[in-house]
PDB file of C-alpha atoms in Angstrom:
ATOM      1  CA  MET G   1      73.511  71.358  35.239  1.00 52.00           C
ATOM      2  CA  ARG G   2      75.562  74.087  36.732  1.00 55.00           C
ATOM      3  CA  SER G   3      73.878  77.002  38.453  1.00 56.00           C
ATOM      4  CA  PRO G   4      74.594  80.403  36.978  1.00 51.00           C
ATOM      5  CA  MET G   5      75.970  81.349  40.386  1.00 53.00           C
ATOM      6  CA  HIS G   6      78.358  78.362  40.521  1.00 57.00           C
ATOM      7  CA  GLY G   7      81.859  79.480  41.319  1.00 57.00           C
ATOM      8  CA  SER G   8      80.840  83.085  41.798  1.00 58.00           C
ATOM      9  CA  GLU G   9      81.928  85.271  44.709  1.00 58.00           C
ATOM     10  CA  PHE G  10      78.390  85.013  46.142  1.00 50.00           C
ATOM     11  CA  SER G  11      78.436  81.225  46.180  1.00 54.00           C
ATOM     12  CA  GLN G  12      81.849  81.207  47.824  1.00 57.00           C
ATOM     13  CA  ASN G  13      80.605  83.513  50.582  1.00 56.00           C
ATOM     14  CA  VAL G  14      77.498  81.356  51.125  1.00 52.00           C
ATOM     15  CA  SER G  15      79.658  78.279  51.570  1.00 54.00           C
ATOM     16  CA  ARG G  16      81.363  79.928  54.522  1.00 53.00           C
ATOM     17  CA  PHE G  17      78.117  79.707  56.484  1.00 49.00           C
ATOM     18  CA  ALA G  18      78.007  75.929  56.267  1.00 53.00           C
ATOM     19  CA  ALA G  19      77.686  74.071  59.575  1.00 52.00           C
ATOM     20  CA  ASP G  20      81.343  73.120  59.557  1.00 55.00           C
ATOM     21  CA  ASN G  21      82.605  76.649  58.976  1.00 57.00           C
ATOM     22  CA  THR G  22      82.785  79.625  61.324  1.00 57.00           C
ATOM     23  CA  ASN G  23      80.613  82.662  60.704  1.00 59.00           C
ATOM     24  CA  PRO G  24      83.085  85.453  59.882  1.00 55.00           C
ATOM     25  CA  HIS G  25      80.836  87.965  61.645  1.00 53.00           C
ATOM     26  CA  GLU G  26      80.690  86.062  64.941  1.00 52.00           C
ATOM     27  CA  PRO G  27      83.083  86.864  67.779  1.00 47.00           C
ATOM     28  CA  GLU G  28      85.906  84.430  68.292  1.00 51.00           C
ATOM     29  CA  LEU G  29      85.501  82.562  71.560  1.00 47.00           C
ATOM     30  CA  GLY G  30      88.610  81.434  73.409  1.00 48.00           C
ATOM     31  CA  SER G  31      88.865  78.603  75.869  1.00 51.00           C
ATOM     32  CA  LEU G  32      88.465  79.181  79.607  1.00 44.00           C
ATOM     33  CA  PRO G  33      91.728  79.413  81.569  1.00 48.00           C
ATOM     34  CA  ASN G  34      92.816  76.458  83.629  1.00 54.00           C
ATOM     35  CA  ARG G  35      91.928  77.271  87.261  1.00 46.00           C
ATOM     36  CA  SER G  36      93.440  74.193  88.833  1.00 51.00           C
ATOM     37  CA  VAL G  37      95.852  75.082  91.648  1.00 45.00           C
ATOM     38  CA  ASP G  38      98.543  72.828  92.976  1.00 50.00           C
ATOM     39  CA  THR G  39      98.629  72.458  96.761  1.00 46.00           C
ATOM     40  CA  GLU G  40     102.302  73.429  96.745  1.00 49.00           C
ATOM     41  CA  ASP G  41     101.376  76.754  95.108  1.00 44.00           C
ATOM     42  CA  ILE G  42      98.805  77.388  97.841  1.00 43.00           C
ATOM     43  CA  GLN G  43     101.480  76.978 100.489  1.00 44.00           C
ATOM     44  CA  GLU G  44     103.561  79.639  98.773  1.00 40.00           C
ATOM     45  CA  LEU G  45     100.689  82.138  99.020  1.00 41.00           C
ATOM     46  CA  LYS G  46     100.627  81.901 102.795  1.00 48.00           C
ATOM     47  CA  THR G  47     102.555  84.600 104.621  1.00 52.00           C
ATOM     48  CA  GLY G  48     103.847  84.006 108.124  1.00 73.00           C
ATOM     49  CA  THR G  49     103.343  86.352 111.061  1.00 90.00           C
ATOM     50  CA  THR G  50     102.361  86.515 114.714  1.00 95.00           C
ATOM     51  CA  THR G  51      99.510  88.726 115.918  1.00 97.00           C
ATOM     52  CA  ILE G  52      98.115  88.768 119.456  1.00 98.00           C
ATOM     53  CA  GLY G  53      95.122  90.447 121.060  1.00 98.00           C
ATOM     54  CA  LEU G  54      93.912  90.333 124.667  1.00 97.00           C
ATOM     55  CA  THR G  55      91.289  92.050 126.762  1.00 98.00           C
ATOM     56  CA  THR G  56      92.100  93.924 129.972  1.00 98.00           C
ATOM     57  CA  THR G  57      90.149  95.565 132.768  1.00 96.00           C
ATOM     58  CA  ASP G  58      90.368  98.883 130.901  1.00 95.00           C
ATOM     59  CA  GLY G  59      90.362  97.901 127.239  1.00 97.00           C
ATOM     60  CA  VAL G  60      92.417  95.887 124.770  1.00 98.00           C
ATOM     61  CA  VAL G  61      96.107  95.358 123.975  1.00 98.00           C
ATOM     62  CA  MET G  62      97.254  94.059 120.586  1.00 98.00           C
ATOM     63  CA  VAL G  63     100.781  93.323 119.329  1.00 98.00           C
ATOM     64  CA  THR G  64     102.219  92.072 116.043  1.00 97.00           C
ATOM     65  CA  ASP G  65     105.649  91.518 114.561  1.00 96.00           C
ATOM     66  CA  GLN G  66     106.849  93.506 111.522  1.00 95.00           C
ATOM     67  CA  ARG G  67     108.137  90.823 109.170  1.00 93.00           C
ATOM     68  CA  ALA G  68     106.346  90.108 105.903  1.00 89.00           C
ATOM     69  CA  SER G  69     107.402  87.012 104.016  1.00 83.00           C
ATOM     70  CA  LEU G  70     107.038  85.671 100.505  1.00 79.00           C
ATOM     71  CA  GLY G  71     107.758  81.976 100.565  1.00 75.00           C
ATOM     72  CA  ASN G  72     111.225  81.666 102.094  1.00 80.00           C
ATOM     73  CA  MET G  73     112.134  85.313 101.519  1.00 85.00           C
ATOM     74  CA  VAL G  74     111.667  88.264 103.891  1.00 87.00           C
ATOM     75  CA  SER G  75     109.833  90.734 101.659  1.00 86.00           C
ATOM     76  CA  SER G  76     109.521  93.527 104.275  1.00 89.00           C
ATOM     77  CA  LYS G  77     110.977  94.295 107.698  1.00 93.00           C
ATOM     78  CA  THR G  78     108.595  97.152 108.510  1.00 92.00           C
ATOM     79  CA  ALA G  79     105.159  95.760 107.613  1.00 92.00           C
ATOM     80  CA  GLN G  80     102.355  97.292 109.686  1.00 94.00           C
ATOM     81  CA  LYS G  81     100.031  94.459 110.674  1.00 95.00           C
ATOM     82  CA  VAL G  82      97.612  96.324 112.948  1.00 97.00           C
ATOM     83  CA  GLU G  83      95.429  99.187 111.747  1.00 97.00           C
ATOM     84  CA  GLN G  84      92.694 101.304 113.274  1.00 98.00           C
ATOM     85  CA  VAL G  85      89.313 100.464 111.721  1.00 98.00           C
ATOM     86  CA  HIS G  86      87.015 102.194 114.249  1.00 97.00           C
ATOM     87  CA  PRO G  87      87.354 105.115 116.690  1.00 97.00           C
ATOM     88  CA  THR G  88      87.902 102.518 119.445  1.00 97.00           C
ATOM     89  CA  GLY G  89      88.776  99.444 117.407  1.00 98.00           C
ATOM     90  CA  ALA G  90      91.722  97.914 115.524  1.00 98.00           C
ATOM     91  CA  LEU G  91      92.368  94.887 113.326  1.00 98.00           C
ATOM     92  CA  THR G  92      95.492  92.733 113.100  1.00 97.00           C
ATOM     93  CA  ILE G  93      96.203  90.922 109.852  1.00 93.00           C
ATOM     94  CA  SER G  94      97.837  87.686 108.790  1.00 91.00           C
ATOM     95  CA  GLY G  95      97.751  86.041 105.391  1.00 87.00           C
ATOM     96  CA  SER G  96      97.442  87.774 102.027  1.00 86.00           C
ATOM     97  CA  VAL G  97      98.595  91.397 102.281  1.00 86.00           C
ATOM     98  CA  SER G  98      96.452  92.590  99.371  1.00 87.00           C
ATOM     99  CA  ALA G  99      93.255  91.033 100.729  1.00 90.00           C
ATOM    100  CA  ALA G 100      93.974  92.305 104.245  1.00 91.00           C
ATOM    101  CA  GLN G 101      94.562  95.875 103.070  1.00 92.00           C
ATOM    102  CA  SER G 102      91.304  95.770 101.110  1.00 94.00           C
ATOM    103  CA  LEU G 103      89.463  94.422 104.160  1.00 95.00           C
ATOM    104  CA  ILE G 104      90.812  97.230 106.362  1.00 96.00           C
ATOM    105  CA  ARG G 105      89.788  99.938 103.877  1.00 96.00           C
ATOM    106  CA  THR G 106      86.320  98.423 103.527  1.00 96.00           C
ATOM    107  CA  LEU G 107      85.790  98.333 107.299  1.00 97.00           C
ATOM    108  CA  GLN G 108      86.931 101.938 107.631  1.00 97.00           C
ATOM    109  CA  VAL G 109      84.585 103.121 104.892  1.00 96.00           C
ATOM    110  CA  GLU G 110      81.610 101.128 106.200  1.00 96.00           C
ATOM    111  CA  GLY G 111      82.213 102.440 109.716  1.00 95.00           C
ATOM    112  CA  ASN G 112      82.281 106.051 108.516  1.00 95.00           C
ATOM    113  CA  LEU G 113      79.123 105.477 106.461  1.00 96.00           C
ATOM    114  CA  TYR G 114      77.336 103.952 109.475  1.00 96.00           C
ATOM    115  CA  ASP G 115      78.305 106.957 111.614  1.00 95.00           C
ATOM    116  CA  SER G 116      77.120 109.430 108.956  1.00 95.00           C
ATOM    117  CA  ARG G 117      73.747 107.742 108.485  1.00 95.00           C
ATOM    118  CA  ARG G 118      72.904 106.942 112.101  1.00 95.00           C
ATOM    119  CA  GLY G 119      74.792 109.609 113.997  1.00 94.00           C
ATOM    120  CA  GLU G 120      76.494 107.046 116.251  1.00 94.00           C
ATOM    121  CA  GLU G 121      79.494 104.767 116.176  1.00 93.00           C
ATOM    122  CA  MET G 122      79.104 101.117 115.247  1.00 94.00           C
ATOM    123  CA  SER G 123      79.168  98.765 118.232  1.00 94.00           C
ATOM    124  CA  MET G 124      81.875  96.126 118.484  1.00 96.00           C
ATOM    125  CA  THR G 125      79.238  93.422 118.003  1.00 96.00           C
ATOM    126  CA  ALA G 126      78.086  95.052 114.763  1.00 96.00           C
ATOM    127  CA  LEU G 127      81.676  95.561 113.590  1.00 97.00           C
ATOM    128  CA  SER G 128      82.542  91.926 114.291  1.00 97.00           C
ATOM    129  CA  THR G 129      79.477  90.793 112.314  1.00 97.00           C
ATOM    130  CA  LEU G 130      80.405  93.066 109.411  1.00 97.00           C
ATOM    131  CA  THR G 131      83.936  91.650 109.396  1.00 96.00           C
ATOM    132  CA  SER G 132      82.580  88.109 109.416  1.00 96.00           C
ATOM    133  CA  ASN G 133      80.185  88.844 106.541  1.00 95.00           C
ATOM    134  CA  LEU G 134      82.959  90.390 104.447  1.00 95.00           C
ATOM    135  CA  LEU G 135      85.209  87.380 104.969  1.00 94.00           C
ATOM    136  CA  ARG G 136      82.327  85.035 104.159  1.00 92.00           C
ATOM    137  CA  SER G 137      81.693  86.870 100.870  1.00 90.00           C
ATOM    138  CA  GLY G 138      84.863  85.330  99.445  1.00 84.00           C
ATOM    139  CA  GLY G 139      86.439  88.635  98.434  1.00 83.00           C
ATOM    140  CA  PHE G 140      89.111  88.532 101.120  1.00 85.00           C
ATOM    141  CA  LEU G 141      90.427  84.981 100.914  1.00 78.00           C
ATOM    142  CA  ILE G 142      93.588  83.867 102.736  1.00 83.00           C
ATOM    143  CA  THR G 143      93.093  86.523 105.440  1.00 90.00           C
ATOM    144  CA  VAL G 144      92.886  85.608 109.135  1.00 92.00           C
ATOM    145  CA  PRO G 145      92.382  88.753 111.247  1.00 95.00           C
ATOM    146  CA  VAL G 146      91.954  89.441 114.947  1.00 97.00           C
ATOM    147  CA  LEU G 147      89.557  92.275 115.806  1.00 98.00           C
ATOM    148  CA  GLY G 148      89.854  94.177 119.063  1.00 98.00           C
ATOM    149  CA  GLY G 149      87.892  97.109 120.415  1.00 98.00           C
ATOM    150  CA  VAL G 150      86.110  98.846 123.259  1.00 97.00           C
ATOM    151  CA  ASP G 151      82.480  99.931 123.612  1.00 94.00           C
ATOM    152  CA  GLU G 152      80.101 100.596 126.497  1.00 92.00           C
ATOM    153  CA  GLU G 153      80.312  96.919 127.454  1.00 93.00           C
ATOM    154  CA  GLY G 154      84.101  96.982 127.803  1.00 95.00           C
ATOM    155  CA  GLY G 155      86.916  95.373 125.839  1.00 97.00           C
ATOM    156  CA  HIS G 156      86.327  92.767 123.125  1.00 98.00           C
ATOM    157  CA  ILE G 157      88.542  90.401 121.139  1.00 98.00           C
ATOM    158  CA  TYR G 158      87.133  88.504 118.138  1.00 98.00           C
ATOM    159  CA  SER G 159      88.904  85.590 116.498  1.00 97.00           C
ATOM    160  CA  TYR G 160      88.187  84.662 112.852  1.00 96.00           C
ATOM    161  CA  ASP G 161      88.950  81.905 110.432  1.00 91.00           C
ATOM    162  CA  ALA G 162      89.538  82.551 106.728  1.00 86.00           C
ATOM    163  CA  LEU G 163      85.908  81.759 105.808  1.00 89.00           C
ATOM    164  CA  GLY G 164      84.305  84.196 108.255  1.00 92.00           C
ATOM    165  CA  GLY G 165      83.738  82.042 111.312  1.00 94.00           C
ATOM    166  CA  VAL G 166      83.960  84.241 114.422  1.00 96.00           C
ATOM    167  CA  THR G 167      84.170  83.690 118.172  1.00 97.00           C
ATOM    168  CA  GLU G 168      84.599  86.222 120.951  1.00 97.00           C
ATOM    169  CA  GLU G 169      87.562  85.430 123.193  1.00 97.00           C
ATOM    170  CA  THR G 170      89.405  86.967 126.117  1.00 97.00           C
ATOM    171  CA  TYR G 171      92.587  86.575 124.070  1.00 98.00           C
ATOM    172  CA  SER G 172      93.405  85.372 120.566  1.00 97.00           C
ATOM    173  CA  VAL G 173      96.336  84.854 118.208  1.00 97.00           C
ATOM    174  CA  SER G 174      96.796  84.395 114.465  1.00 95.00           C
ATOM    175  CA  GLY G 175      99.622  83.575 112.096  1.00 93.00           C
ATOM    176  CA  SER G 176     102.396  81.027 111.841  1.00 92.00           C
ATOM    177  CA  GLY G 177     103.767  81.847 115.307  1.00 94.00           C
ATOM    178  CA  SER G 178     100.443  81.222 117.061  1.00 95.00           C
ATOM    179  CA  GLN G 179     101.350  77.990 118.817  1.00 94.00           C
ATOM    180  CA  PHE G 180     104.440  79.521 120.413  1.00 96.00           C
ATOM    181  CA  ALA G 181     102.553  82.619 121.611  1.00 97.00           C
ATOM    182  CA  LEU G 182      99.679  80.544 123.002  1.00 96.00           C
ATOM    183  CA  GLY G 183     102.013  78.705 125.364  1.00 95.00           C
ATOM    184  CA  VAL G 184     102.842  81.968 127.132  1.00 97.00           C
ATOM    185  CA  LEU G 185      99.270  83.262 127.130  1.00 97.00           C
ATOM    186  CA  GLU G 186      97.934  80.027 128.642  1.00 96.00           C
ATOM    187  CA  GLN G 187     100.311  80.426 131.563  1.00 96.00           C
ATOM    188  CA  ASP G 188     100.289  84.184 132.157  1.00 97.00           C
ATOM    189  CA  TYR G 189      96.927  85.586 131.050  1.00 98.00           C
ATOM    190  CA  HIS G 190      94.080  86.246 133.472  1.00 95.00           C
ATOM    191  CA  GLU G 191      90.996  88.387 132.987  1.00 92.00           C
ATOM    192  CA  ASP G 192      91.799  91.066 135.560  1.00 95.00           C
ATOM    193  CA  LEU G 193      95.029  92.219 133.886  1.00 97.00           C
ATOM    194  CA  SER G 194      95.586  95.961 133.728  1.00 97.00           C
ATOM    195  CA  GLN G 195      96.727  97.629 130.502  1.00 96.00           C
ATOM    196  CA  ASP G 196     100.359  97.676 131.687  1.00 96.00           C
ATOM    197  CA  GLU G 197     100.260  94.037 132.808  1.00 97.00           C
ATOM    198  CA  ALA G 198      98.580  92.941 129.575  1.00 97.00           C
ATOM    199  CA  ARG G 199     101.237  94.765 127.556  1.00 97.00           C
ATOM    200  CA  GLU G 200     103.960  92.781 129.326  1.00 97.00           C
ATOM    201  CA  VAL G 201     102.187  89.459 128.783  1.00 98.00           C
ATOM    202  CA  ALA G 202     101.525  90.191 125.103  1.00 98.00           C
ATOM    203  CA  ILE G 203     105.132  91.184 124.467  1.00 97.00           C
ATOM    204  CA  ARG G 204     106.460  88.068 126.198  1.00 97.00           C
ATOM    205  CA  ALA G 205     104.160  85.950 124.027  1.00 98.00           C
ATOM    206  CA  LEU G 206     105.349  87.725 120.875  1.00 97.00           C
ATOM    207  CA  LYS G 207     109.017  87.309 121.858  1.00 96.00           C
ATOM    208  CA  SER G 208     108.415  83.591 122.380  1.00 96.00           C
ATOM    209  CA  ALA G 209     106.960  83.297 118.882  1.00 96.00           C
ATOM    210  CA  VAL G 210     109.769  85.288 117.279  1.00 96.00           C
ATOM    211  CA  GLU G 211     112.370  83.015 118.868  1.00 95.00           C
ATOM    212  CA  ARG G 212     110.928  79.897 117.192  1.00 94.00           C
ATOM    213  CA  ASP G 213     108.985  81.066 114.115  1.00 93.00           C
ATOM    214  CA  THR G 214     111.227  82.045 111.205  1.00 90.00           C
ATOM    215  CA  ALA G 215     108.392  83.993 109.532  1.00 90.00           C
ATOM    216  CA  SER G 216     108.022  86.391 112.509  1.00 94.00           C
ATOM    217  CA  GLY G 217     110.414  89.098 113.653  1.00 94.00           C
ATOM    218  CA  ASN G 218     111.970  92.517 112.877  1.00 94.00           C
ATOM    219  CA  GLY G 219     110.377  94.568 115.638  1.00 94.00           C
ATOM    220  CA  MET G 220     106.856  95.124 116.878  1.00 97.00           C
ATOM    221  CA  TRP G 221     103.662  97.107 116.447  1.00 97.00           C
ATOM    222  CA  LEU G 222     101.722  97.782 119.652  1.00 98.00           C
ATOM    223  CA  ALA G 223      98.084  98.931 119.728  1.00 98.00           C
ATOM    224  CA  GLU G 224      96.504 100.010 123.017  1.00 98.00           C
ATOM    225  CA  ILE G 225      92.769 100.625 122.971  1.00 98.00           C
ATOM    226  CA  ASP G 226      90.509 102.144 125.610  1.00 97.00           C
ATOM    227  CA  GLU G 227      87.337 104.222 125.653  1.00 95.00           C
ATOM    228  CA  GLU G 228      89.362 107.272 124.602  1.00 96.00           C
ATOM    229  CA  GLY G 229      90.587 105.753 121.347  1.00 97.00           C
ATOM    230  CA  VAL G 230      93.363 103.763 119.677  1.00 98.00           C
ATOM    231  CA  GLU G 231      97.091 104.392 120.043  1.00 98.00           C
ATOM    232  CA  ILE G 232      99.429 102.479 117.719  1.00 98.00           C
ATOM    233  CA  SER G 233     103.205 102.557 118.262  1.00 97.00           C
ATOM    234  CA  GLU G 234     106.192 101.011 116.500  1.00 97.00           C
ATOM    235  CA  TYR G 235     109.184  99.497 118.313  1.00 97.00           C
ATOM    236  CA  GLU G 236     112.410  98.032 116.966  1.00 94.00           C
ATOM    237  CA  ASP G 237     113.243  96.574 120.378  1.00 93.00           C
ATOM    238  CA  TYR G 238     110.511  94.709 122.226  1.00 91.00           C
ATOM    239  CA  ASP G 239     111.796  95.763 125.643  1.00 89.00           C
ATOM    240  CA  GLU G 240     111.388  99.451 124.753  1.00 92.00           C
ATOM    241  CA  ALA G 241     107.618  99.073 125.174  1.00 90.00           C
ATOM    242  CA  LEU G 242     107.858  97.625 128.698  1.00 83.00           C
TER     243      LEU G 242
END
């Protein structure tokens, strides 16, 4: 026997709530995007560069090239790869430009906040730990910086890997031209270099990298750091800084 409601609009609406049908009032759920990444794509995300930092008797000297690359293309010939992040500290960058710029801004803000709250500048040890923690957080992937600075203990250079591992060194390099720069530093660096002598050694190491690394070139940024502060200069010709 048929129900009086058989075939009515009410019965048709009720049938929509059957287990095999979708509730018209529920949100539609899409599928999650495919996050798999091909290793060849990862290689394309890597940008080449050469950055160098070394300690001296009076402070720190840091140099970088100016070329930014995107795969096999030169995307910029004037990229600034060293920035001041502390009254007496600077950071060189290699890797993802976006992540590196975000890291620099974060360090600058955190340093200013520390100064405002405590009435003193952050030590280089504290700044190096902060940098390591930020890298370890995963928000700044594909970034390999070199941190240099001066405090009451003298000059410091900190070398990082992309996951936040940090070691303090007398000199350090990062980027695709590292192996070529290291050859010069191994031969010419010693711990009692003056600022002028360290500048010459750093520039020779950078020139060596530029000669052999196609992802490095187009001039130089030079950062000289002492207890008075940070001075960053741009040079089209490497020899102009000597």
